[in-house]
Coordinates of N, CA and C in Angstrom, one line a residue:
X1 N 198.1 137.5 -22.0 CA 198.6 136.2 -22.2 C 200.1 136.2 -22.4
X2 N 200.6 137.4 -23.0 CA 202.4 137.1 -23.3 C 202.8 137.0 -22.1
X3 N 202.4 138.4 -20.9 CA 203.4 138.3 -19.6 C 202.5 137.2 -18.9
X4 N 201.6 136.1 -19.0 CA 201.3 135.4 -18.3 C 200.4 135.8 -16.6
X5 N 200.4 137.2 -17.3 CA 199.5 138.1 -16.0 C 197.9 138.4 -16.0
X6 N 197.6 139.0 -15.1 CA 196.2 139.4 -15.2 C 196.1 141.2 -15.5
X7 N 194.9 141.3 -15.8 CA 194.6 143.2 -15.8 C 194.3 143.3 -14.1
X8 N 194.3 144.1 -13.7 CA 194.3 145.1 -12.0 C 193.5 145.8 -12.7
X9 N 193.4 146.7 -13.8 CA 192.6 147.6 -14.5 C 192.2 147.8 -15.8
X10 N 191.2 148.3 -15.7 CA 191.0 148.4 -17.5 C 190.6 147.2 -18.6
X11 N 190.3 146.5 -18.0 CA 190.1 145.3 -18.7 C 189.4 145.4 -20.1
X12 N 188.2 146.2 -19.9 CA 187.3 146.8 -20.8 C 187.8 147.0 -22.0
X13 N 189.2 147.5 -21.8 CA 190.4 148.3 -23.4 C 191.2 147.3 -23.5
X14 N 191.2 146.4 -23.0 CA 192.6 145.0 -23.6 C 192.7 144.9 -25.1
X15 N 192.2 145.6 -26.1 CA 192.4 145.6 -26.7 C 192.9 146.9 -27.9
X16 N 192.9 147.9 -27.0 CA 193.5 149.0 -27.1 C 195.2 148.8 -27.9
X17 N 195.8 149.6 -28.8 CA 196.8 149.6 -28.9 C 197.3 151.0 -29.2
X18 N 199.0 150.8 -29.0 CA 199.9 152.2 -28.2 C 200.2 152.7 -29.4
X19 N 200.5 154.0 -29.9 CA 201.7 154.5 -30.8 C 203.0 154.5 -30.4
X20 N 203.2 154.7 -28.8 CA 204.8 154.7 -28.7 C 204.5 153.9 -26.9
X21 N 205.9 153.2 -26.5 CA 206.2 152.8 -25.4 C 207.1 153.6 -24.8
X22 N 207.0 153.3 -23.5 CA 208.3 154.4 -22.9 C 208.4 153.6 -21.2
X23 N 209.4 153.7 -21.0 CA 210.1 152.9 -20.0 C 210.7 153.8 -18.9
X24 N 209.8 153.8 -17.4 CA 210.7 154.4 -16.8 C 210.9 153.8 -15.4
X25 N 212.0 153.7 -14.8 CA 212.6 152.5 -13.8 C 213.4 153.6 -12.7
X26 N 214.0 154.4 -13.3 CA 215.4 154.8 -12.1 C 214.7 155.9 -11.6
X27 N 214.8 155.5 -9.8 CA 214.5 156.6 -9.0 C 214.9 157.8 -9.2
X28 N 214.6 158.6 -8.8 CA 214.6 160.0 -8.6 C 215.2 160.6 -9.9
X29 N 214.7 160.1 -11.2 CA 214.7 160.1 -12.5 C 214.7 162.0 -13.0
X30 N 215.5 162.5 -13.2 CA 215.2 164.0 -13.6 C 214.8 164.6 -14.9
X31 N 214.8 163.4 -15.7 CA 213.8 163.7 -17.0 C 212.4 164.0 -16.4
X32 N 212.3 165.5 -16.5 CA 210.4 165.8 -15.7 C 209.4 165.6 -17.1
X33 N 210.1 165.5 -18.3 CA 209.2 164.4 -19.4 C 208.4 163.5 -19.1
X34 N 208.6 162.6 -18.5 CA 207.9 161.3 -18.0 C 206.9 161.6 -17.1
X35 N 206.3 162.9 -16.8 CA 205.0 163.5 -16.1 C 204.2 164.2 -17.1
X36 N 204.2 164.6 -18.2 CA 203.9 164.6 -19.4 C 202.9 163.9 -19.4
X37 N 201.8 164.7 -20.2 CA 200.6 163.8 -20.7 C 201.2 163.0 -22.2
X38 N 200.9 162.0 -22.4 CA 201.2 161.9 -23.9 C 199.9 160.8 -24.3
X39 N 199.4 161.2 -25.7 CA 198.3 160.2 -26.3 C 198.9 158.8 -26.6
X40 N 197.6 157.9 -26.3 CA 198.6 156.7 -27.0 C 200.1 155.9 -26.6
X41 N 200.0 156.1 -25.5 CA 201.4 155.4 -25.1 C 201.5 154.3 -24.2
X42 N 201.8 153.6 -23.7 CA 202.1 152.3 -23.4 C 203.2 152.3 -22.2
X43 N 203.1 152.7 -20.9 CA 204.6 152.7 -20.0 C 204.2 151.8 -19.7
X44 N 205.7 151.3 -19.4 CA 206.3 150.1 -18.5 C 207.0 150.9 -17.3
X45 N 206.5 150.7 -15.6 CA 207.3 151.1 -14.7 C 207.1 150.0 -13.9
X46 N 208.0 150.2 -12.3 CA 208.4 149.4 -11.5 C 206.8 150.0 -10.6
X47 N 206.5 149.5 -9.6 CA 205.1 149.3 -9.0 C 205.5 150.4 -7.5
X48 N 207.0 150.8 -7.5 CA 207.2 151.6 -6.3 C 207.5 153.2 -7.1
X49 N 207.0 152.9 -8.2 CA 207.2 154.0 -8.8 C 206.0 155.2 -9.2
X50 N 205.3 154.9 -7.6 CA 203.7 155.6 -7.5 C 203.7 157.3 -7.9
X51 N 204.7 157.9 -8.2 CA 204.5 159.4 -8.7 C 204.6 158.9 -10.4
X52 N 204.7 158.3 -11.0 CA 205.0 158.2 -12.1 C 203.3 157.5 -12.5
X53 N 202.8 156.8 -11.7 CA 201.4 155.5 -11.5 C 200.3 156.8 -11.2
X54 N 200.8 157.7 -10.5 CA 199.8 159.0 -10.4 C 200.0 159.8 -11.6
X55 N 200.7 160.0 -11.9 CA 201.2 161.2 -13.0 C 200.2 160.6 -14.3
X56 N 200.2 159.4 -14.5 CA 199.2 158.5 -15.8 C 198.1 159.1 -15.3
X57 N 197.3 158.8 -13.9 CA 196.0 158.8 -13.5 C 195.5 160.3 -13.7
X58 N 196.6 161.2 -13.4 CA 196.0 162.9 -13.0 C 196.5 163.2 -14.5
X59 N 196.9 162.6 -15.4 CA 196.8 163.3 -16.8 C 195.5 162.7 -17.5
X60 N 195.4 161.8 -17.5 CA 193.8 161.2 -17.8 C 192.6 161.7 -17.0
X61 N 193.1 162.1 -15.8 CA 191.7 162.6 -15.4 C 191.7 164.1 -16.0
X62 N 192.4 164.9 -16.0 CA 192.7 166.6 -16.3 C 192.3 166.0 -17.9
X63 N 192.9 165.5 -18.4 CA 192.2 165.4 -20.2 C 190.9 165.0 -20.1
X64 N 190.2 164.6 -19.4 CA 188.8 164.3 -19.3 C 187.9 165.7 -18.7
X65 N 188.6 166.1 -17.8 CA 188.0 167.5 -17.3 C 187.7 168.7 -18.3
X66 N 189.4 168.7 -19.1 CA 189.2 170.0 -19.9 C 188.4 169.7 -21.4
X67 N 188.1 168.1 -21.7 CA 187.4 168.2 -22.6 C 186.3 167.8 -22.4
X68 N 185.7 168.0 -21.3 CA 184.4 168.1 -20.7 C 183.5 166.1 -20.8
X69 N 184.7 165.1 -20.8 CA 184.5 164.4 -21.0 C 184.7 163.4 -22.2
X70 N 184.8 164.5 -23.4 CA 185.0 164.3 -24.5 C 186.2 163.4 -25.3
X71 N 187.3 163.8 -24.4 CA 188.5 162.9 -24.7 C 189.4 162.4 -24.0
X72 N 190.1 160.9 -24.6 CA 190.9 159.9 -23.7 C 191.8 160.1 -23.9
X73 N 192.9 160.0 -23.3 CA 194.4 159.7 -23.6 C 195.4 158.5 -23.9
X74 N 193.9 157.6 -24.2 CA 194.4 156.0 -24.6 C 195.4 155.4 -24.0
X75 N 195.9 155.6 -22.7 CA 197.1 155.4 -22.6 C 197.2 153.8 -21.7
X76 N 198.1 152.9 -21.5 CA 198.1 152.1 -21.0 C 199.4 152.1 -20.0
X77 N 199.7 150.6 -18.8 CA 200.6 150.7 -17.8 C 200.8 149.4 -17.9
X78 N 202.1 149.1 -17.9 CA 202.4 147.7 -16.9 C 203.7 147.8 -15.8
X79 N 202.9 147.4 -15.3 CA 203.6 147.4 -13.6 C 204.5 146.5 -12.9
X80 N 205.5 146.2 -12.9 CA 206.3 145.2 -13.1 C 206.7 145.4 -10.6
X81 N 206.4 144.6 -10.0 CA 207.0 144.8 -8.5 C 206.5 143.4 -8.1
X82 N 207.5 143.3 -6.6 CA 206.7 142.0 -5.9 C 204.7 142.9 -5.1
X83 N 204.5 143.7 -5.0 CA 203.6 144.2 -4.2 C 202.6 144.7 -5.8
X84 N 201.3 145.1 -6.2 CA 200.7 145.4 -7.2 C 200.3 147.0 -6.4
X85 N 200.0 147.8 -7.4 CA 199.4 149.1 -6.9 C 198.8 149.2 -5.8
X86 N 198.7 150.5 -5.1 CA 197.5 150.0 -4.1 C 195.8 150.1 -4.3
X87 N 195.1 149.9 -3.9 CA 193.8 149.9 -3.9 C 193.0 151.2 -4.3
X88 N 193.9 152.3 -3.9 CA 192.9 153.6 -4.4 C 193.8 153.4 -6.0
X89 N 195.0 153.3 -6.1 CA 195.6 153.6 -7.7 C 194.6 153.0 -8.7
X90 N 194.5 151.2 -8.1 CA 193.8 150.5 -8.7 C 192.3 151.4 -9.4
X91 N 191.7 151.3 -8.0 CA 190.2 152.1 -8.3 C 190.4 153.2 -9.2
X92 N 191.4 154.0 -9.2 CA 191.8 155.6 -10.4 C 191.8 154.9 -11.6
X93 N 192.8 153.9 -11.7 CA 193.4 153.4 -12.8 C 191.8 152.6 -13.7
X94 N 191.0 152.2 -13.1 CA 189.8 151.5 -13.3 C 189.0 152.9 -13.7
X95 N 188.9 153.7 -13.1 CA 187.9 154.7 -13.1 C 188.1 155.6 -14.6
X96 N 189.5 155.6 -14.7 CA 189.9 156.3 -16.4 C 190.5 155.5 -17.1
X97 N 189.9 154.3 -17.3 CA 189.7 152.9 -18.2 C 191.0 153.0 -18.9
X98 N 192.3 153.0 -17.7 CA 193.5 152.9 -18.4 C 193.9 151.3 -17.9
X99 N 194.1 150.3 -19.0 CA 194.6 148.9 -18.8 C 195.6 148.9 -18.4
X100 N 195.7 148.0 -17.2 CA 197.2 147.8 -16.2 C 197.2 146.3 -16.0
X101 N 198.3 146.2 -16.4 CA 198.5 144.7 -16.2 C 199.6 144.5 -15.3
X102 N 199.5 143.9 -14.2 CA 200.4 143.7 -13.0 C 201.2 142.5 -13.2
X103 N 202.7 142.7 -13.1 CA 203.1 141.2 -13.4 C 204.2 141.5 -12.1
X104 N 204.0 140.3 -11.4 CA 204.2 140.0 -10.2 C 205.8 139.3 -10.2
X105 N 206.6 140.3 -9.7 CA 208.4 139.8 -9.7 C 208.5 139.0 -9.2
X106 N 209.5 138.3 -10.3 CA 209.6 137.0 -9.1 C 208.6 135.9 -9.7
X107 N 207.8 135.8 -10.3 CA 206.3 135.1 -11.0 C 207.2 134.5 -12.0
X108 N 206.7 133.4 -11.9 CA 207.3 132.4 -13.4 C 206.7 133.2 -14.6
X109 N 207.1 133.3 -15.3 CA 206.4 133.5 -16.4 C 207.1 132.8 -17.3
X110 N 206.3 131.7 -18.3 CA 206.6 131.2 -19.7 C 207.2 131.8 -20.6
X111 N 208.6 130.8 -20.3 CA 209.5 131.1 -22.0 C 210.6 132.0 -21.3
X112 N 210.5 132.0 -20.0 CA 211.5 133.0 -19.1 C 212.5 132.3 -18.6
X113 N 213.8 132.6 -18.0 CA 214.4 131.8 -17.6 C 214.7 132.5 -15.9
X114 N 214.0 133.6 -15.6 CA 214.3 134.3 -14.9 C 212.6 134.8 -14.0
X115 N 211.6 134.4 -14.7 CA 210.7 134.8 -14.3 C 210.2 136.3 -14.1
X116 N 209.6 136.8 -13.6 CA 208.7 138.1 -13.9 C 209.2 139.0 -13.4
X117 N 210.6 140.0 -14.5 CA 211.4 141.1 -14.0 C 210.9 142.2 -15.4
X118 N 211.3 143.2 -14.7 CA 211.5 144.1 -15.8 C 211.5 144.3 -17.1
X119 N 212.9 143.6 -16.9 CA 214.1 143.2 -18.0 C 213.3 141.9 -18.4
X120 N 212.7 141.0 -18.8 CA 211.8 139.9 -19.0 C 210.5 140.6 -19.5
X121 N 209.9 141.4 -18.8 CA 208.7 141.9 -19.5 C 209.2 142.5 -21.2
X122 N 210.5 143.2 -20.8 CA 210.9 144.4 -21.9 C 211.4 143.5 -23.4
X123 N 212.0 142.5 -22.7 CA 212.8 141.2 -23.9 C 211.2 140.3 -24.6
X124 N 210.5 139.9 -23.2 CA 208.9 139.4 -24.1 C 208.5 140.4 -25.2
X125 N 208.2 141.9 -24.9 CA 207.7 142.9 -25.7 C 208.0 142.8 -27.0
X126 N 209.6 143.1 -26.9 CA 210.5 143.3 -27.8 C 210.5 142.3 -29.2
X127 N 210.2 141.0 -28.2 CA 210.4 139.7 -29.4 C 208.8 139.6 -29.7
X128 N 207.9 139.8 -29.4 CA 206.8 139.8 -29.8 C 206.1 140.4 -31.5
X129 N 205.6 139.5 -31.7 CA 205.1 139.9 -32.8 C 203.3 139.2 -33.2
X130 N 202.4 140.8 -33.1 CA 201.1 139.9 -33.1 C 200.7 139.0 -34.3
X131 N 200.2 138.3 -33.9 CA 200.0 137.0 -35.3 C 198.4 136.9 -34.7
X132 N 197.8 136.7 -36.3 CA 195.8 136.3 -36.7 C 196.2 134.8 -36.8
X133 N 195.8 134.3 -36.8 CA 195.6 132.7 -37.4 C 194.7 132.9 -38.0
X134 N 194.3 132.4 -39.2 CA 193.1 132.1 -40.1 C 192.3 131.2 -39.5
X135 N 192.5 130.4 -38.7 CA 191.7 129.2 -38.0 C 191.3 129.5 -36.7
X136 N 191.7 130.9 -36.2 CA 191.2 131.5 -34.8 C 190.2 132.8 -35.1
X137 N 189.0 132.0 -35.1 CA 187.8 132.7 -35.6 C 187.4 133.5 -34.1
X138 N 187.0 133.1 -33.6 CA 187.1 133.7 -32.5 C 187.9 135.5 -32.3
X139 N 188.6 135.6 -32.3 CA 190.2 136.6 -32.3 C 190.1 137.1 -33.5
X140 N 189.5 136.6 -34.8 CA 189.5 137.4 -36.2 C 188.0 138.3 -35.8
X141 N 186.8 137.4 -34.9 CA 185.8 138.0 -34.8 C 185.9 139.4 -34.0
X142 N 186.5 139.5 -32.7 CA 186.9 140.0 -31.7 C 187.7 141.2 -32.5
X143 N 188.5 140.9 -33.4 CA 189.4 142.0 -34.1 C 188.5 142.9 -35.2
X144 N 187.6 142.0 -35.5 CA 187.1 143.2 -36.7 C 185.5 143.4 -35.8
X145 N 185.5 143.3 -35.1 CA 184.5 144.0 -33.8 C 185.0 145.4 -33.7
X146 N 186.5 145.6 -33.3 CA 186.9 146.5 -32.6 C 187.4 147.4 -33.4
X147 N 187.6 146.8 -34.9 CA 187.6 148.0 -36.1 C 186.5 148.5 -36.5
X148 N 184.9 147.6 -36.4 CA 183.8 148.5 -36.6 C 183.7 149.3 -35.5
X149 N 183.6 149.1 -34.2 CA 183.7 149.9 -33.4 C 184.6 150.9 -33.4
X150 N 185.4 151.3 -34.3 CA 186.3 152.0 -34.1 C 186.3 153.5 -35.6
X151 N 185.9 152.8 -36.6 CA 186.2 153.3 -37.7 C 184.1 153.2 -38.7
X152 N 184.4 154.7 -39.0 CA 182.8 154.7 -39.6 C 182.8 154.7 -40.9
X153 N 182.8 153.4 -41.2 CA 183.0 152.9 -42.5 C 182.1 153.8 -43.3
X154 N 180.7 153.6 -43.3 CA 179.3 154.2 -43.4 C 179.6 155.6 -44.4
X155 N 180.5 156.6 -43.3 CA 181.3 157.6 -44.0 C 182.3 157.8 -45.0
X156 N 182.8 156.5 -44.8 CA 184.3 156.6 -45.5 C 183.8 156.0 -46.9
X157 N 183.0 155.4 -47.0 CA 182.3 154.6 -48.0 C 181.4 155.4 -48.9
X158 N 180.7 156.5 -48.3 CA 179.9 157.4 -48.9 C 179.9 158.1 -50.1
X159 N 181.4 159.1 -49.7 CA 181.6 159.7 -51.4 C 182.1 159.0 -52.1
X160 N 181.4 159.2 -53.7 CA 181.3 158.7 -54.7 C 182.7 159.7 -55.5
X161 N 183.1 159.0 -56.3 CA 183.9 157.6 -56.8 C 184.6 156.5 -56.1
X162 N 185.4 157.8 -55.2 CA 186.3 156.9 -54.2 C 185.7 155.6 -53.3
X163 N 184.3 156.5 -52.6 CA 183.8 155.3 -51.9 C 183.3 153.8 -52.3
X164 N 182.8 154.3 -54.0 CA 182.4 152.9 -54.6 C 183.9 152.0 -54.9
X165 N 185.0 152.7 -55.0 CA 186.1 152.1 -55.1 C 186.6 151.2 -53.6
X166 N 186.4 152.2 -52.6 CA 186.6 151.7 -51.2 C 185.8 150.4 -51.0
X167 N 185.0 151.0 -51.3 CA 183.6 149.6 -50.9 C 184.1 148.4 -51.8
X168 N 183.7 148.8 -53.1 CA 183.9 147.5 -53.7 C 185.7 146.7 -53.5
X169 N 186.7 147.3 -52.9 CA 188.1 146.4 -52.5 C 188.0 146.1 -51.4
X170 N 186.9 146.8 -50.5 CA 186.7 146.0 -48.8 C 185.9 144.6 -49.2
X171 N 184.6 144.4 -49.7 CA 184.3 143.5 -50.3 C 185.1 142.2 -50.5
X172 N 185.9 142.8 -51.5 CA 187.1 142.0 -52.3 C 187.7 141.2 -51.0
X173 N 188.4 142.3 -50.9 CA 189.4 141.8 -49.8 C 189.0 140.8 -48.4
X174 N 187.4 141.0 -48.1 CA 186.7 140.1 -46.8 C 186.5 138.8 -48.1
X175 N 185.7 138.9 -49.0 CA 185.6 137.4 -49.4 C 186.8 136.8 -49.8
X176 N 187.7 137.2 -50.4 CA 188.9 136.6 -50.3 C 189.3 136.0 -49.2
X177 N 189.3 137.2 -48.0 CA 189.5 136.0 -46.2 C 188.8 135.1 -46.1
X178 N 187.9 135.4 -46.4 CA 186.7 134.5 -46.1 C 186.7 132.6 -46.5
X179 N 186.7 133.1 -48.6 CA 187.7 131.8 -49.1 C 188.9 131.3 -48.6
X180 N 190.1 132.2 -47.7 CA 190.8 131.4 -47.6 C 191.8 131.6 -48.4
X181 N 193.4 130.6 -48.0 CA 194.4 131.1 -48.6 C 193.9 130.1 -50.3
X182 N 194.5 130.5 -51.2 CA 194.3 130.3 -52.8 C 194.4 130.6 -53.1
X183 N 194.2 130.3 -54.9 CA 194.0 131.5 -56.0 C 192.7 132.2 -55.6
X184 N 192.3 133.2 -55.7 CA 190.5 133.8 -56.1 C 191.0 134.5 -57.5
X185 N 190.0 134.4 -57.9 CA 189.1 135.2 -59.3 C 188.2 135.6 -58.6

């Protein structure tokens, strides 16, 4: 919804989030860093920048190979060109459930004065800041979906003292959301 684009891939993890971003744009770029596997990261590249679009795909797949399936590299792409990946990247990109969001140069995008560049994706990013609404149940549902899915409470809750302490301020803290902004007792 920020870059006013669609997913090409990965749709499944839109809700995935990065520990770090990283930006890479200039041809024949000699930082050989940027071929690097890294967990958790979030590139922004230009869509002619297909060694860098493969370099994502063949570190997600080799991390899936040597851990026999066992582990992701969470990693995500957005693809900023007038043309979108090609059809086999696509299919890779889909097949190692890495979210790609194509934003089409040149594309109006909202709140832009320049429409769908780079430099516009990077300044949307930049100024962003995610916001819950209390009144967007929906999106609060959808978010603590993907914290149970994510986190085994079950365990964390278990040992005693701590966990009866854990437990009883998660409690707290959901019926509090729950009532709403106020005082609670």
């Amino acid at each position: 919804e920020l870059l006013d684009s669609n997913f090409i891939a990965g749709e499944d993890q839109k809700l995935r989030t990065f520990e770090s971003t990283r930006v890479v744009l200039a041809e024949g770029e000699t930082d050989k860093s940027i071929f690097q596997a890294v967990s958790s990261q979030l590139l922004v590249t230009h869509t002619s920048r297909l060694d860098v679009i493969q370099s994502v795909i063949d570190n997600h797949k080799h991390a899936r190979v040597q851990s026999q399936g066992t582990q992701d590299l969470r990693g995500g792409l957005i693809v900023v060109g007038t043309e979108p990946p090609t059809l086999t990247e696509i299919k890779d990109l889909e097949a190692c459930s890495i979210p790609t969001i194509w934003v089409k140069k040149g594309h109006e995008v909202e709140g832009t004065e320049h429409g769908g560049s780079t430099f516009n994706v990077l300044k949307m990013m930049n100024q962003f800041t995610q916001k819950h609404r209390d009144d967007d149940f929906g999106r609060l549902e959808r978010t603590m979906d993907h914290i149970q899915d994510h986190i085994d409470f079950e365990t964390l809750c278990s040992e005693a003292p701590l966990g009866v302490r854990m437990r009883r301020a998660a409690l707290t803290k959901t019926m509090n959301f729950l009532k709403g902004p106020g005082p609670h007792h």
